[in-house]
XYZ file of C-alpha atoms in Angstrom:
383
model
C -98.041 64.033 143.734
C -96.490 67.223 144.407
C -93.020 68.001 142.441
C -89.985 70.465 143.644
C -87.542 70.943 141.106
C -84.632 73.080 142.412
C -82.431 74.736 139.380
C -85.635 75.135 137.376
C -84.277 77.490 134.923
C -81.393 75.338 133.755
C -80.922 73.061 131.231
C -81.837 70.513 132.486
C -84.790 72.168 135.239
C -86.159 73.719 132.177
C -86.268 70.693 130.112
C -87.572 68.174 132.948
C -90.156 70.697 133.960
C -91.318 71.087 130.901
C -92.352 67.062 130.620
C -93.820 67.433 134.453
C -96.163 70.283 133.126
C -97.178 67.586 130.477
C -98.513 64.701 132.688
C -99.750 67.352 135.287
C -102.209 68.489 132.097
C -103.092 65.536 130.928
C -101.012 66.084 128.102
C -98.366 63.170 128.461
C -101.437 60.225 128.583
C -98.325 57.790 128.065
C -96.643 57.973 132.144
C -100.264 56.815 133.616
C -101.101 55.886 136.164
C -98.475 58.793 137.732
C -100.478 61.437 138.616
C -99.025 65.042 139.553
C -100.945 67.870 141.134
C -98.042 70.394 140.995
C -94.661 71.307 139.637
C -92.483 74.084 142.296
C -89.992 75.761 139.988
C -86.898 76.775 142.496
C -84.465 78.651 141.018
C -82.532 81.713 141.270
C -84.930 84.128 141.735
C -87.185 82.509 143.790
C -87.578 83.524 147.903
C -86.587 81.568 151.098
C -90.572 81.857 151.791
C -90.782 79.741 149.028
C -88.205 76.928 149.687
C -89.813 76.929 152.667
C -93.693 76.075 151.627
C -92.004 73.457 148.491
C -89.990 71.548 151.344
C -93.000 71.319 153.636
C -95.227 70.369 150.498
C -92.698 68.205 147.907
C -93.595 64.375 148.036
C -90.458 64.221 145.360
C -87.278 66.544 145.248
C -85.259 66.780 141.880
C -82.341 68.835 142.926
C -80.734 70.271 140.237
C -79.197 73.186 141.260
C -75.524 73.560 140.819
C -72.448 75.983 139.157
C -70.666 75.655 136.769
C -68.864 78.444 135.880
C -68.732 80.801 138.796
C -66.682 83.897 139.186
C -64.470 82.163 141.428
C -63.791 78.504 142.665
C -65.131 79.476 146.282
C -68.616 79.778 144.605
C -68.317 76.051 143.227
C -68.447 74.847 147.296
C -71.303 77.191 147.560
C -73.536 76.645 144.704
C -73.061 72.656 144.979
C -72.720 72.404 148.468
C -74.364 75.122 150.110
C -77.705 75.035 148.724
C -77.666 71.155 149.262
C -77.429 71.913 152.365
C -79.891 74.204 152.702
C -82.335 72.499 150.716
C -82.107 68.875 153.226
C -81.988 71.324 156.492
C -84.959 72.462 154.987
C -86.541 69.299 154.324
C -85.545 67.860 157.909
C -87.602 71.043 159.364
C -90.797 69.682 157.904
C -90.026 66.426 158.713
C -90.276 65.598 154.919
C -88.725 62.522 154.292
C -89.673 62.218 150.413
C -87.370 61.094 148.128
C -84.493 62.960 146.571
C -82.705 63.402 143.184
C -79.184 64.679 143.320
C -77.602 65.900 140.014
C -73.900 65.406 139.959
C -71.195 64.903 137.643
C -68.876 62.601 136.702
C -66.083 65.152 136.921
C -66.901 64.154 141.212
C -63.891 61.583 140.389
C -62.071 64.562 139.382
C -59.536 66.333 141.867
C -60.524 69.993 141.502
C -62.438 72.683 142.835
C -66.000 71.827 141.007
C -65.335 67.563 141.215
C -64.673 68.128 144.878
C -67.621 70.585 145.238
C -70.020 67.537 143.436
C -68.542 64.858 145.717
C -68.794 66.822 148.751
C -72.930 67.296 147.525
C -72.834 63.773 146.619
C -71.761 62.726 150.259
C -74.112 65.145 152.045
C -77.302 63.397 149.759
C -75.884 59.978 151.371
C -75.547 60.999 154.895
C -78.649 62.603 154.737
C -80.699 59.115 153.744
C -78.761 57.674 156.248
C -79.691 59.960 158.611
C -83.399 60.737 157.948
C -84.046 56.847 155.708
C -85.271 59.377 152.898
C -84.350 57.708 149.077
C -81.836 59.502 148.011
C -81.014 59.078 143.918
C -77.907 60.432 142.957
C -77.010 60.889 139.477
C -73.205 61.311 138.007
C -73.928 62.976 134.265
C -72.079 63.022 131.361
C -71.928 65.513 128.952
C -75.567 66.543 128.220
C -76.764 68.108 124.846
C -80.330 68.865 123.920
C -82.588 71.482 122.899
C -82.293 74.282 125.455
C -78.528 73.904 126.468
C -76.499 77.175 126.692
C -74.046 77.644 124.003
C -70.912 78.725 125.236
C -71.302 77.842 128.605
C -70.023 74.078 129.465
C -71.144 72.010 126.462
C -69.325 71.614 123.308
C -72.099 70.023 121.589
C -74.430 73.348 122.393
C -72.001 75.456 121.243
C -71.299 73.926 117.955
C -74.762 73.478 116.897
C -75.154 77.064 117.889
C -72.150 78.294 115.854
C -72.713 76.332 112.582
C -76.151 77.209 112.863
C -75.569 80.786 113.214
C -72.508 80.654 110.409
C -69.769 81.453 113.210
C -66.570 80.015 113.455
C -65.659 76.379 115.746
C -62.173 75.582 117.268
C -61.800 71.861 117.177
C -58.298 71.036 118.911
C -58.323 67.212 118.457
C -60.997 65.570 116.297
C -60.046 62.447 118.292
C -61.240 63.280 121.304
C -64.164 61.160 122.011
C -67.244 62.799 124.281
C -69.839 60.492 126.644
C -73.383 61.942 125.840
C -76.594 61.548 126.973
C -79.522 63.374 125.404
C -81.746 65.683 127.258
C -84.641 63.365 126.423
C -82.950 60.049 127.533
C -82.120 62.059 130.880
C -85.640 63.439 131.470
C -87.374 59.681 130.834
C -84.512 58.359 133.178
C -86.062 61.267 135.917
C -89.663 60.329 135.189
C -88.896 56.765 135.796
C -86.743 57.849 139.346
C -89.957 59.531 140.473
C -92.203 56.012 139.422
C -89.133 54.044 141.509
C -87.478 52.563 138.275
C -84.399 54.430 138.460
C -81.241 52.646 136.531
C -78.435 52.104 139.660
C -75.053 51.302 139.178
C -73.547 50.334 142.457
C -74.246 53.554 145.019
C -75.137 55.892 142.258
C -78.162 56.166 139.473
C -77.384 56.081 135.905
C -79.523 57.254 132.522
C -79.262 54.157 130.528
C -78.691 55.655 127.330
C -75.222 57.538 126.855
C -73.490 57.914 123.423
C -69.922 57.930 122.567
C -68.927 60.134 119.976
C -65.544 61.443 118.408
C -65.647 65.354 118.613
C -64.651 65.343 114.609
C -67.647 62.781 114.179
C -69.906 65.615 115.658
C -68.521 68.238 113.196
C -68.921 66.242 110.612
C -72.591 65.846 110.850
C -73.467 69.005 111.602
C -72.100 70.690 108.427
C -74.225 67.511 106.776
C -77.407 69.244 108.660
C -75.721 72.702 107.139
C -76.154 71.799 103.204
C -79.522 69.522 104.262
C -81.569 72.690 102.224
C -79.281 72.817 99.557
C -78.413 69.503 98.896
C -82.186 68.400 100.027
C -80.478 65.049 101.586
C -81.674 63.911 104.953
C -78.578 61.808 106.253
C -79.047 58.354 108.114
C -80.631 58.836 111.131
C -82.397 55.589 112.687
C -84.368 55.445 115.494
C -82.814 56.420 118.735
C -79.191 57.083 117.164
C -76.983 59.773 118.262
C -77.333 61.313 114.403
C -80.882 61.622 115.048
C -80.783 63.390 118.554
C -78.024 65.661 117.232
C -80.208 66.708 114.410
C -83.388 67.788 116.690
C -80.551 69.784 118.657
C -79.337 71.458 115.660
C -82.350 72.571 114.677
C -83.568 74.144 117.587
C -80.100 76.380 117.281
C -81.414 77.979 113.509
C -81.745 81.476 113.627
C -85.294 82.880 112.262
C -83.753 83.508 108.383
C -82.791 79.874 108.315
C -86.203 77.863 109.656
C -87.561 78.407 106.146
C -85.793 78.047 102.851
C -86.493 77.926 99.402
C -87.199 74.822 97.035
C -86.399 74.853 93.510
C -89.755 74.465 91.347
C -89.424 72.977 87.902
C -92.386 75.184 86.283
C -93.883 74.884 82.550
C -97.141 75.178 80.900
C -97.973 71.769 82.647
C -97.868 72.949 86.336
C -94.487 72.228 88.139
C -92.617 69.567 89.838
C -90.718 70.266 93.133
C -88.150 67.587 94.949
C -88.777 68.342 98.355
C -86.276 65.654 100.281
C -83.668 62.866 99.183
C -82.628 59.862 101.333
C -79.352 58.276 100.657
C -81.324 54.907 101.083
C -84.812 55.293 101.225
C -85.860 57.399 97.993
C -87.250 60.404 97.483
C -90.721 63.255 97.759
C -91.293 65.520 95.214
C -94.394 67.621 94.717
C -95.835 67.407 91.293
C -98.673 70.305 90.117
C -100.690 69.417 87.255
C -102.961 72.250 85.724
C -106.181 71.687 84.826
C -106.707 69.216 82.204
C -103.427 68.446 81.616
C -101.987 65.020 81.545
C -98.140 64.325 83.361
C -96.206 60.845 83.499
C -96.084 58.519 80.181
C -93.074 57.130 81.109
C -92.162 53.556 82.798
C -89.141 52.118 84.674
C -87.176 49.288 85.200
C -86.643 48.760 88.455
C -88.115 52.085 90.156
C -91.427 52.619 92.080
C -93.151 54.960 92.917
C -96.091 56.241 95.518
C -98.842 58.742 94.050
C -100.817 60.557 96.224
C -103.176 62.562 95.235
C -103.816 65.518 98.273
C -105.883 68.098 96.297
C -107.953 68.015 93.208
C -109.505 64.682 91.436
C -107.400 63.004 89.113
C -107.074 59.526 86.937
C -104.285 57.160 86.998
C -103.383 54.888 84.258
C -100.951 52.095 84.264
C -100.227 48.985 81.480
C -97.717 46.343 81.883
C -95.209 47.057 78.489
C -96.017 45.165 75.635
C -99.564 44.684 76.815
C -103.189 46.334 75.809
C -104.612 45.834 79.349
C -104.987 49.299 81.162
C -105.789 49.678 85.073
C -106.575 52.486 86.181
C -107.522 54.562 89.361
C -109.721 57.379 90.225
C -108.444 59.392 92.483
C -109.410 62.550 94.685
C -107.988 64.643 97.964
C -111.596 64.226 99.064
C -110.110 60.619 100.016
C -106.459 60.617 100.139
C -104.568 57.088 99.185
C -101.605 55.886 98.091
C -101.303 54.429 94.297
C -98.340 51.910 93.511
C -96.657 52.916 89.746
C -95.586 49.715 89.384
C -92.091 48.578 87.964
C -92.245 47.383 84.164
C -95.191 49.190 83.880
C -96.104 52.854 81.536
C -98.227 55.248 83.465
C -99.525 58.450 83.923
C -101.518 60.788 85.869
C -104.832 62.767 84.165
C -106.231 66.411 86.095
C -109.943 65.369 85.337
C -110.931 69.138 86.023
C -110.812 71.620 84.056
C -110.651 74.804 86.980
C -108.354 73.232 89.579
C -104.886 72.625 90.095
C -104.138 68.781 90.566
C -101.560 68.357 93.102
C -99.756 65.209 94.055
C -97.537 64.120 96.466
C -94.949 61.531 95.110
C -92.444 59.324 96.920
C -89.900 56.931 94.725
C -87.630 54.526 96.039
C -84.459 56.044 94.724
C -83.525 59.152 93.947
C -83.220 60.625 90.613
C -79.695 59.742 89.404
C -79.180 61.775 86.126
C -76.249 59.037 84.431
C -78.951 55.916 85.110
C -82.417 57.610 84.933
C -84.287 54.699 84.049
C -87.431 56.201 82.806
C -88.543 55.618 79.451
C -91.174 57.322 77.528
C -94.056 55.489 76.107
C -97.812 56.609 76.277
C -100.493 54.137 78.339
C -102.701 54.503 75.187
């Protein structure tokens, strides 16, 4: 199958191409059996000689060309209606009936320059089917956000992960305001299923599924949570396929160079060190504990909290016995084979560096974090 994406460039073009690329390597194994021999990124700078040859060629058209901010509103008519237009004259020269995607907006229900520009596109795509009997799939989007998006452009999202990213000043007018949203990702699964022919429709027009609604203050206030996520170390909530999570992959791909690293604070002594590396406000914690060589760390049990050891370099012993008990289990352990060792609640352990020239280092997850006023941990030795 043989792809033209028109508006390649854009936000949307860049992101959607990038996914086509995929499954035309081989690299997206999860879309089989769709098989794509080549990907025509249209845009801007590309020549009528080409339109020409990815018209005659396309057995799918993703038309995603379109302005948004022009220099003036006659360039709204032009950009969203004009190229249309040239792009399905095009298409009717090679006799190319193939399907089309139409990207619109729902500002079309709008009464202004650009909403009349989209619905005037939107009605060409229809007459055109009817016309020719091509598939015509036209899409009315909400807000977008996503990696990739232009800050400062026509998305508030972009531009406030951009600016609290970068340390630069927002204007929120009403924190009230609630946005629709759909995710980059959502929208470019929603294409890849339009070109398989399992678009979502919603009376004469296609729909992505997926689309969040969000109070512009809720926004803010997660993004500064991302902000202080390297100082305070705390990952907030962010379950699987919630807005929370989507708008923290989009914040990150906003950090400027100085900010993709950052420091952790080491606890160091003549032991080795131990490092917190992330905190959970309901799932625990990792820390990364450094034993030098022959040194023994731990002696210690708790109540109620457990823990994961993982040993990931050096060879090591673990001992655990239950309290008030002379029975002693223990584990020998190596990042020759990595595994996961329960410390067990109600029960004293520790952790032994068996060598005497290598570091021992350990991976360790607990199921809360470390609360200072209720530490439960209480020394006693295993032996």
């Amino acid at each position: 199958m043989k792809i033209l994406v028109t508006g390649a460039k854009g936000f949307v073009g860049k992101n959607l191409c990038a996914q086509l690329n995929n499954i035309k390597e081989g690299k997206a194994k999860n879309y089989s059996p769709l098989t794509i021999s080549a990907v025509y990124e249209y845009d801007v700078n590309s020549t009528a000689e080409e339109l020409e040859q990815y018209c005659k060629d396309a057995d799918f058209v993703f038309n995603l060309a379109g302005v948004n901010r022009p220099q003036n509103q006659e360039e709204f008519m032009q950009g969203n209606f004009g190229f249309a237009s040239t792009l399905l004259d095009t298409l009717k020269k090679y006799n190319n009936t193939c399907p089309v995607m139409n990207s619109s907006s729902i500002q079309a229900e709008l009464d202004n320059p650009y909403g009349e520009s989209k619905r005037a596109g939107e009605q060409l795509m229809f007459n055109y089917s009817a016309e020719t009997g091509a598939k015509v799939l036209v899409y009315r989007f909400p807000n977008l956000f996503g990696k990739w998006c232009r800050p400062n452009y026509n998305s508030a999202v972009a531009t406030f992960c951009n600016n609290i990213a970068n340390d630069l000043p927002i204007q929120v007018n009403d924190p009230n305001v609630i946005l629709n949203l759909c995710y980059i990702d959502d929208v470019v699964e929603e294409l890849i299923g339009a070109l398989k022919g399992e678009e979502h429709r919603k009376e004469n027009f296609c729909v992505v599924p997926i689309v969040h609604k969000v109070k512009l203050g809720e926004i803010v206030e997660l993004l500064n949570e991302f902000k202080q996520q390297p100082q305070t170390l705390v990952i907030p909530e962010i379950p699987c396929n919630s807005f929370a999570k989507k708008l923290y992959s989009t914040y990150l791909s906003y950090l400027p160079k100085e900010k993709v690293s950052f420091p952790l604070k080491m606890n160091v002594d003549d032991r080795g060190s131990f490092t917190e590396l992330l905190k959970t406000l309901n799932n625990g914690q990792v820390s990364i504990n450094i034993s030098k060589p022959g040194i023994t760390k731990g002696q210690h049990w708790h109540h109620t909290k457990w823990e994961f050891f993982i040993v990931v370099a050096g060879k090591g012993l673990i001992q655990q016995r239950k309290i008030d008990t002379n029975e002693v289990i223990e584990f020998e352990v190596s990042g020759d084979k990595i595994e996961a060792v329960h410390m067990l609640p109600g029960y004293t352990h520790n952790i032994i560096n068996l060598s005497q020239t290598e570091n021992l280092v350990t991976v360790m997850w607990a199921n809360e974090s470390f609360d200072p006023n209720h530490p439960d941990t209480f020394f006693e030795p295993v032996k």
